[in-house]
XYZ file of C-alpha atoms in Angstrom:
568
model
C 23.253 22.835 -2.144
C 24.107 19.583 -3.906
C 23.537 19.154 -7.615
C 23.367 16.046 -9.736
C 23.813 15.943 -13.489
C 21.361 13.922 -15.567
C 24.194 12.592 -17.716
C 22.568 9.166 -17.994
C 19.949 10.611 -20.320
C 22.232 13.157 -21.931
C 20.140 16.197 -21.025
C 23.063 18.365 -20.072
C 20.925 19.923 -17.324
C 22.051 20.171 -13.728
C 19.223 20.135 -11.232
C 19.510 20.950 -7.531
C 18.734 18.228 -5.052
C 15.379 19.934 -4.561
C 14.596 19.488 -8.263
C 13.867 23.105 -9.169
C 13.331 23.368 -12.941
C 14.849 26.566 -14.378
C 12.277 28.715 -16.151
C 9.325 26.482 -15.344
C 7.834 28.710 -12.705
C 7.427 25.697 -10.436
C 9.679 24.398 -7.690
C 9.760 21.840 -4.959
C 10.316 22.752 -1.317
C 12.952 25.357 -0.419
C 14.711 22.919 1.876
C 14.392 19.134 2.119
C 12.465 17.740 5.047
C 14.447 15.945 7.763
C 15.222 12.308 7.068
C 12.345 10.181 8.283
C 12.909 7.889 11.261
C 10.741 5.132 12.693
C 7.693 6.209 14.708
C 8.553 6.842 18.341
C 5.885 4.408 19.539
C 3.200 1.976 18.378
C -0.158 2.115 20.133
C -1.229 -1.039 21.974
C -4.482 -1.258 20.038
C -2.428 -2.252 16.997
C 0.059 -4.508 18.772
C -2.543 -6.440 20.793
C -5.121 -7.157 18.080
C -6.034 -10.762 17.260
C -6.564 -11.308 13.524
C -9.564 -13.495 12.654
C -8.184 -15.913 10.073
C -10.519 -17.614 7.601
C -10.065 -19.867 4.589
C -9.974 -17.928 1.330
C -10.032 -19.403 -2.141
C -9.793 -23.033 -3.128
C -9.233 -25.099 0.065
C -6.516 -27.039 -1.771
C -4.380 -23.877 -1.681
C -4.514 -23.981 2.151
C -4.641 -20.158 2.253
C -5.954 -18.298 5.277
C -6.745 -14.584 5.127
C -7.461 -11.893 7.691
C -7.713 -8.159 7.972
C -5.637 -6.240 10.457
C -5.974 -2.665 11.663
C -3.225 -0.099 11.085
C -3.051 3.670 11.519
C -3.630 5.791 8.476
C -0.461 7.686 9.410
C 2.121 5.800 11.471
C 3.689 9.058 12.610
C 0.393 10.417 13.946
C -1.536 7.511 15.455
C -4.675 9.429 16.259
C -8.357 8.633 16.468
C -9.624 5.150 15.653
C -11.798 6.717 12.971
C -8.622 7.266 10.956
C -7.529 3.616 11.114
C -7.372 1.518 7.959
C -7.739 -2.185 7.223
C -5.035 -4.301 5.573
C -5.596 -7.702 3.942
C -3.060 -10.430 4.799
C -2.751 -14.039 3.586
C -0.725 -16.959 4.924
C -0.007 -20.605 4.134
C 1.384 -22.769 6.909
C 3.589 -25.837 6.320
C 1.680 -29.047 5.619
C 2.998 -30.483 8.866
C 4.848 -29.189 11.876
C 5.447 -25.710 13.199
C 7.027 -23.224 10.765
C 10.685 -22.583 11.427
C 10.738 -19.244 9.620
C 8.394 -16.766 7.946
C 8.797 -15.506 4.381
C 6.995 -12.419 3.078
C 6.471 -11.681 -0.612
C 5.603 -8.680 -2.755
C 4.951 -8.787 -6.549
C 5.817 -5.146 -7.252
C 3.805 -2.496 -9.053
C 4.161 -0.499 -6.918
C 0.540 -1.176 -6.107
C 0.081 -4.781 -7.201
C -2.159 -6.817 -4.899
C -0.109 -9.455 -3.116
C -2.390 -11.968 -1.403
C -1.321 -14.497 -4.051
C 2.281 -14.351 -2.875
C 1.485 -16.701 0.034
C 0.376 -19.704 -2.077
C 3.056 -18.922 -4.667
C 5.868 -18.991 -2.100
C 4.353 -22.025 -0.394
C 4.605 -23.902 -3.707
C 8.397 -23.717 -3.555
C 9.933 -26.845 -2.008
C 12.731 -24.742 -0.498
C 10.137 -22.899 1.601
C 8.143 -25.959 2.696
C 9.022 -25.406 6.373
C 8.316 -21.669 6.340
C 5.113 -19.759 6.952
C 4.450 -18.033 3.611
C 2.851 -14.584 3.846
C 1.327 -12.217 1.302
C -0.490 -8.936 1.755
C -2.252 -6.276 -0.260
C -0.317 -3.054 0.385
C -2.274 -0.075 1.629
C -4.091 1.514 -1.290
C -4.849 -1.588 -3.336
C -6.583 -4.973 -3.497
C -8.634 -5.964 -0.460
C -6.846 -3.414 1.746
C -8.026 0.190 2.158
C -8.136 1.634 -1.357
C -7.139 4.868 -2.980
C -8.727 5.909 -6.249
C -8.039 8.161 -9.222
C -11.435 7.556 -10.811
C -12.298 10.352 -13.202
C -8.749 11.596 -13.645
C -7.975 12.329 -17.298
C -5.973 9.659 -19.087
C -3.256 10.153 -21.656
C -5.254 9.742 -24.848
C -2.940 12.010 -26.843
C -0.173 10.714 -29.092
C 3.046 11.436 -27.221
C 4.960 11.563 -30.506
C 2.953 14.628 -31.561
C 5.174 17.551 -30.584
C 2.681 20.258 -31.496
C 2.592 22.801 -28.619
C -1.150 22.313 -28.232
C -0.694 18.558 -27.780
C 2.138 19.053 -25.297
C -0.150 21.434 -23.430
C -2.855 18.767 -23.180
C -0.331 16.295 -21.751
C 0.806 18.870 -19.174
C -2.831 19.584 -18.266
C -3.497 15.869 -17.727
C -0.461 15.750 -15.411
C -1.755 18.733 -13.443
C -5.267 17.335 -13.014
C -4.159 13.925 -11.720
C -3.375 14.857 -8.116
C -6.595 16.826 -7.446
C -8.714 13.966 -8.815
C -6.799 11.273 -6.922
C -6.807 13.242 -3.682
C -10.542 13.919 -3.797
C -11.446 10.312 -4.650
C -9.141 8.805 -2.008
C -10.881 10.402 0.977
C -7.769 11.565 2.826
C -5.657 8.415 2.360
C -3.578 9.490 -0.666
C -0.721 11.282 1.200
C -0.216 8.172 3.359
C 0.175 5.656 0.541
C 3.930 5.430 0.237
C 6.817 3.130 1.049
C 7.554 4.557 4.496
C 4.016 3.780 5.692
C 3.934 0.373 3.979
C 7.092 -0.946 5.647
C 5.569 -0.042 9.036
C 2.522 -2.103 7.994
C 4.835 -5.015 7.139
C 6.468 -4.908 10.525
C 3.098 -4.876 12.274
C 2.215 -8.063 10.349
C 5.531 -9.588 11.456
C 4.772 -8.754 15.090
C 1.238 -10.158 14.955
C 2.542 -13.411 13.450
C 5.040 -13.733 16.286
C 8.368 -13.830 14.425
C 11.536 -11.931 15.303
C 12.825 -11.879 11.720
C 11.336 -12.172 8.257
C 12.671 -13.610 5.022
C 11.486 -11.877 1.872
C 11.067 -12.304 -1.882
C 10.309 -9.096 -3.736
C 9.909 -8.626 -7.464
C 10.249 -5.423 -9.450
C 9.019 -2.515 -7.290
C 9.014 -5.082 -4.472
C 12.812 -4.737 -4.495
C 12.356 -1.090 -3.521
C 9.943 -2.061 -0.743
C 12.279 -4.792 0.528
C 15.311 -2.518 0.653
C 13.367 0.080 2.624
C 12.108 -2.518 5.079
C 15.741 -3.508 5.606
C 16.626 0.144 6.150
C 13.880 0.870 8.687
C 14.007 -2.502 10.499
C 17.526 -3.990 10.180
C 17.141 -6.038 13.365
C 14.227 -7.953 11.834
C 15.932 -8.825 8.528
C 16.472 -12.451 7.570
C 17.129 -13.774 4.052
C 16.118 -11.193 1.452
C 15.856 -11.884 -2.281
C 15.381 -8.892 -4.587
C 14.428 -9.940 -8.119
C 14.267 -7.613 -11.170
C 15.643 -4.590 -9.439
C 14.832 -0.931 -9.221
C 17.706 1.283 -8.153
C 16.478 1.533 -4.592
C 19.561 3.559 -3.610
C 18.405 6.458 -5.820
C 15.109 8.366 -6.197
C 12.292 6.838 -8.250
C 13.080 9.173 -11.132
C 16.281 7.244 -11.893
C 14.415 3.956 -12.252
C 11.737 5.319 -14.571
C 14.184 7.250 -16.754
C 16.015 3.975 -17.455
C 12.908 2.279 -18.871
C 12.791 3.632 -22.455
C 16.214 2.227 -23.334
C 15.392 -1.122 -21.707
C 12.014 -1.563 -23.440
C 13.490 -0.553 -26.796
C 16.340 -3.046 -26.355
C 13.903 -5.832 -25.531
C 11.758 -5.010 -28.588
C 14.593 -4.579 -31.081
C 17.135 -7.123 -29.836
C 14.858 -9.908 -28.540
C 11.374 -9.769 -30.037
C 12.141 -8.478 -33.537
C 14.901 -11.043 -34.293
C 12.684 -13.806 -32.860
C 9.721 -12.783 -35.036
C 11.970 -12.512 -38.117
C 13.378 -15.990 -37.475
C 9.871 -17.439 -37.665
C 8.572 -15.222 -40.462
C 7.171 -18.198 -42.386
C 4.682 -18.731 -39.531
C 4.280 -15.183 -38.146
C 4.524 -13.112 -41.350
C 5.740 -9.879 -39.759
C 8.938 -9.584 -41.814
C 11.979 -11.751 -42.410
C 14.477 -9.348 -40.839
C 14.340 -7.466 -37.527
C 14.223 -4.185 -39.455
C 11.137 -5.319 -41.372
C 9.413 -6.468 -38.180
C 9.939 -3.030 -36.665
C 8.711 -1.440 -39.897
C 5.523 -3.531 -39.646
C 4.909 -2.097 -36.172
C 5.631 1.494 -37.265
C 3.364 1.269 -40.325
C 0.580 -0.267 -38.262
C 0.956 2.470 -35.670
C 0.667 5.147 -38.349
C -2.419 3.446 -39.839
C -4.174 3.181 -36.466
C -3.416 6.811 -35.650
C -4.910 7.892 -38.963
C -7.937 5.605 -38.696
C -8.550 3.895 -35.311
C -10.482 0.644 -35.423
C -13.457 0.406 -33.052
C -14.534 -3.213 -32.671
C -16.998 -5.197 -30.556
C -15.951 -8.455 -28.910
C -17.729 -11.287 -27.105
C -21.172 -10.692 -28.643
C -20.973 -6.955 -28.177
C -20.230 -7.034 -24.444
C -16.810 -5.383 -24.909
C -15.925 -2.539 -27.245
C -12.274 -1.676 -27.901
C -10.909 1.237 -29.875
C -7.550 0.354 -31.374
C -5.470 3.462 -31.923
C -1.737 4.059 -31.724
C -1.843 4.159 -27.922
C -3.677 0.837 -27.649
C -1.074 -0.694 -29.922
C 1.812 0.695 -27.861
C 0.229 -0.620 -24.665
C -0.121 -4.111 -26.165
C 3.513 -4.111 -27.294
C 4.869 -2.822 -23.986
C 2.728 -5.216 -21.948
C 3.865 -8.252 -23.948
C 7.585 -7.586 -23.575
C 7.755 -8.480 -19.877
C 7.998 -12.198 -20.586
C 9.047 -14.232 -23.620
C 5.976 -16.397 -23.000
C 3.975 -13.520 -24.526
C 6.068 -13.159 -27.693
C 3.794 -15.449 -29.702
C 0.710 -13.543 -28.536
C 2.351 -10.249 -29.445
C 3.238 -11.507 -32.904
C -0.253 -12.833 -33.629
C -1.837 -9.638 -32.261
C 0.339 -7.471 -34.502
C -0.583 -9.592 -37.521
C -4.288 -9.484 -36.637
C -4.308 -5.716 -36.072
C -2.447 -5.181 -39.349
C -5.099 -7.212 -41.166
C -7.870 -5.468 -39.217
C -6.576 -2.034 -40.187
C -6.283 -3.127 -43.824
C -9.842 -4.505 -43.826
C -11.174 -1.259 -42.400
C -9.204 0.801 -44.906
C -10.486 -1.156 -47.910
C -13.924 -2.331 -46.788
C -14.930 -0.027 -43.950
C -15.993 -0.771 -40.355
C -18.273 -3.669 -41.278
C -15.446 -5.507 -43.032
C -13.243 -5.008 -39.986
C -15.977 -6.245 -37.641
C -16.409 -9.389 -39.735
C -12.769 -10.231 -39.066
C -13.431 -9.977 -35.319
C -16.610 -12.052 -35.550
C -14.687 -14.787 -37.356
C -12.417 -15.307 -34.345
C -13.168 -17.952 -31.744
C -14.524 -16.796 -28.385
C -11.258 -17.758 -26.704
C -9.256 -15.730 -29.212
C -11.543 -12.735 -28.726
C -11.175 -13.027 -24.980
C -7.375 -13.097 -25.257
C -7.397 -9.987 -27.444
C -9.489 -8.158 -24.858
C -7.068 -9.223 -22.130
C -4.083 -8.100 -24.200
C -5.606 -4.670 -24.780
C -6.630 -4.072 -21.159
C -4.318 -6.126 -18.931
C -2.024 -4.521 -16.347
C 1.712 -5.000 -16.682
C 3.496 -7.883 -14.937
C 5.643 -5.673 -12.755
C 6.952 -2.109 -12.678
C 4.813 -0.267 -15.213
C 5.984 2.743 -17.191
C 4.516 5.959 -15.824
C 1.410 7.037 -17.684
C 0.496 3.510 -18.856
C -3.036 2.392 -17.968
C -3.889 -0.358 -15.500
C -7.022 -2.455 -15.629
C -7.677 -1.742 -11.944
C -8.270 1.756 -10.569
C -6.893 1.049 -7.082
C -3.709 -0.465 -8.509
C -3.274 2.517 -10.841
C -3.835 4.977 -8.000
C -1.469 3.166 -5.627
C 1.194 2.965 -8.319
C 0.932 6.712 -8.864
C 0.788 7.577 -5.167
C 3.862 5.557 -4.203
C 5.885 6.676 -7.237
C 5.050 10.355 -6.666
C 4.969 10.467 -2.851
C 8.206 8.625 -2.071
C 10.783 10.979 -3.546
C 10.919 14.407 -5.151
C 10.352 14.983 -8.860
C 10.914 18.107 -10.983
C 7.749 20.193 -10.974
C 6.431 21.767 -14.172
C 6.202 20.725 -17.806
C 9.650 21.828 -19.006
C 11.547 18.863 -17.601
C 9.214 16.259 -19.090
C 9.102 17.911 -22.508
C 12.901 18.163 -22.686
C 13.344 14.578 -21.487
C 10.839 13.117 -23.950
C 12.299 15.118 -26.842
C 15.729 13.756 -25.980
C 14.771 10.097 -25.479
C 12.006 9.796 -28.073
C 14.147 9.700 -31.224
C 16.408 7.013 -29.730
C 13.759 4.939 -27.919
C 10.441 5.715 -29.663
C 8.451 2.867 -28.103
C 8.432 4.607 -24.723
C 10.785 7.586 -24.853
C 8.326 10.069 -26.372
C 5.896 9.427 -23.511
C 8.258 10.437 -20.709
C 6.352 13.699 -20.271
C 3.146 11.746 -19.505
C 3.864 11.706 -15.799
C 1.572 12.941 -13.007
C 4.573 13.132 -10.673
C 5.695 16.242 -12.568
C 2.710 18.105 -11.073
C 2.233 16.309 -7.758
C 1.745 17.867 -4.341
C 3.786 15.328 -2.390
C 4.186 15.164 1.401
C 7.327 16.926 2.580
C 9.294 13.965 3.871
C 12.690 12.533 3.024
C 13.265 8.789 3.148
C 16.587 7.456 4.414
C 18.869 6.157 1.664
C 19.255 2.368 1.708
C 22.927 1.417 2.033
C 22.867 -2.211 3.182
C 25.280 -1.377 6.004
C 25.142 -3.866 8.873
C 22.694 -6.207 7.110
C 23.001 -9.902 6.315
C 23.664 -10.783 2.677
C 21.006 -9.551 0.252
C 20.654 -11.711 -2.867
C 19.824 -9.779 -6.041
C 18.612 -11.452 -9.260
C 18.518 -9.703 -12.639
C 18.078 -10.614 -16.305
C 20.229 -8.729 -18.809
C 17.406 -7.589 -21.126
C 14.712 -6.926 -18.518
C 12.500 -4.232 -20.109
C 10.892 -2.778 -16.972
C 13.891 -2.687 -14.630
C 16.986 -1.970 -16.656
C 20.101 -4.057 -15.930
C 21.914 -0.803 -15.192
C 19.641 -0.260 -12.174
C 20.577 -3.568 -10.549
C 24.242 -2.927 -11.218
C 23.997 0.574 -9.773
C 22.145 -0.525 -6.630
C 24.447 -3.523 -6.163
C 27.542 -1.311 -6.313
C 26.242 0.778 -3.406
C 24.441 -1.846 -1.323
C 26.839 -3.323 1.184
C 27.003 -7.106 1.354
C 24.785 -7.735 -1.677
C 25.377 -10.545 -4.177
C 24.173 -10.263 -7.759
C 23.017 -13.178 -9.911
C 22.898 -12.021 -13.531
C 20.929 -14.039 -16.097
C 22.707 -13.681 -19.455
C 20.747 -14.256 -22.648
C 17.474 -13.577 -20.823
C 15.017 -10.678 -20.723
C 12.122 -11.802 -18.552
C 10.950 -9.506 -15.793
C 10.642 -11.724 -12.712
C 13.043 -14.673 -12.659
C 12.763 -16.723 -9.474
C 10.153 -19.444 -9.606
C 10.356 -21.169 -12.964
C 12.173 -19.031 -15.536
C 15.757 -20.203 -15.021
C 16.844 -23.444 -13.343
C 20.291 -22.146 -12.439
C 18.879 -19.060 -10.701
C 16.165 -21.090 -8.961
C 18.774 -23.463 -7.547
C 20.872 -20.608 -6.137
C 17.894 -18.739 -4.697
C 16.373 -21.909 -3.204
C 19.677 -22.699 -1.488
C 19.834 -19.193 -0.061
C 16.241 -19.194 1.218
C 16.443 -22.690 2.717
C 19.948 -22.548 4.242
C 21.057 -18.916 4.196
C 23.981 -19.887 1.980
C 24.566 -17.247 -0.710
C 26.983 -17.500 -3.617
C 30.491 -16.599 -2.455
C 30.663 -13.942 -5.149
C 28.591 -12.459 -7.934
C 27.650 -15.100 -10.469
C 26.097 -15.447 -13.918
C 23.531 -17.984 -15.087
C 22.905 -18.695 -18.749
C 19.438 -18.032 -20.138
C 17.405 -20.942 -21.447
C 16.474 -19.447 -24.820
C 13.299 -18.197 -26.473
C 10.312 -20.427 -27.256
C 9.346 -21.312 -30.800
C 6.113 -20.091 -32.419
C 4.467 -23.411 -31.641
C 3.929 -22.107 -28.089
C 0.188 -21.708 -28.492
C -2.152 -21.053 -26.834
C -0.227 -18.681 -24.563
C 0.009 -19.616 -20.881
C -3.039 -18.632 -18.871
C -2.846 -16.638 -15.657
C -1.934 -19.072 -12.913
C 0.578 -20.856 -15.155
C 3.946 -20.012 -16.617
C 5.981 -17.071 -15.353
C 6.332 -16.261 -11.631
C 4.458 -12.946 -11.736
C 1.650 -14.438 -13.822
C 1.286 -17.261 -11.292
C 1.155 -14.728 -8.450
C -1.538 -12.748 -10.298
C -3.548 -15.918 -10.845
C -3.295 -16.916 -7.183
C -4.264 -13.398 -6.112
C -7.487 -13.540 -8.104
C -8.282 -16.926 -6.565
C -7.914 -15.808 -2.944
C -9.178 -12.207 -3.134
C -12.635 -10.991 -2.218
C -13.239 -13.299 0.749
C -12.765 -10.614 3.411
C -15.530 -8.204 2.396
């Protein structure tokens, strides 16, 4: 039996490949399942279907959408009653027949992807390609899974009282039963192995022998597994903001606390201190961090419950809401100004409540403009722009459920509370923003299907182009470096002096030029290369960019909202 040592997090624990946790009373399977291979056949009813394409969204986007039929389980293509529907979008070239097809995925896992088609079509380098997006099984306009009613993590992860740790473990244990019951039999089949089969069915129905691909965040994982299952159909693949797709999911998520802490302490805090005369959070990075910690303590002691937009929205600001706002605003430097102003507002709100009570705090909210109130609501409830930390809330139930299903179904996790409690106790003191919450993880009590995915190696594939910023908070630089070192034929573009999550499509001109050349000609850099970051914005960047503008993943999200809902 093979063992691996979790030296990367300094636990000093060796776990068997089956992830049995000593003393926990819970184990995974006795032996791993055989490595999964492609289905032996595909039924004609899937291969011969004719999608009914219709215009969706603003006609100026030129987006067509359709639903296609796929089996619930590709390895058991049974009765038609078990079939599911998948939503697909496409944008054809403005003139002429497309020479290639390019698929896109925005990550999550579980993010809806219909907006990838108009986003990719907006790139001049892809003007002659058919651009394709799709909502992966589980989310968006495709067949949904749900975790509605499952208990959330309302506890403070920093509270190490045994009773509090017990509540976190109980929330982990209740997640799978709730999700399974609400998902009506689909939950075990929402994973990467099933999704790449869906992708290849889309490829077949569109009539192309090979696909090009742009995948962000968890979309790098999906892209690498498509390459592994269907190497003969692989064209030009770009993997941006990388998971370590050569290792289990656990490795990617365990690298997040250090990356988020680095982004907060080394990028945001110095930036906020530099502009203290405008932002007033502290004139040194240490004082900025102290402002956050004091505010967190105040909101834990006395949460602020406020009404926004004429009473139509009520938000309770406690320490968890604050942490979610901070984490969500670290994905892109375009949100630094919003984060700074939100921290200042919440500090003043907490002070008003402490000195004048709830009415004084509500008066501060009522004094804000409607637009400012709306932005605060979005900040407090928005989903992340890419790979989310486990346990963090999403605004959309189907996206949350798909994220959990894929993360927990794809690869084995330790079962039982001991592993999570030890991990969080180890990482929390060093990386408090996220490290304490590493035990808030439904995968630690998840009844996953007994299947083993093949390990992506890159062997025999064309060049895969990887793109990675150095201070990416959601997908640690170490993950890209690790995957690159084991993925044959890959080239890595590193963006120094940059921390955005999602680079291609407007963040860095140097990276865009290299990726555009690769997608349009197939010409990759001869060797690994580094682009210089373009710096952080000043505090005059207000108002913050709206969805549909700015960063690549925000533009994808904006497009997705525009073209969704037309297939019901």
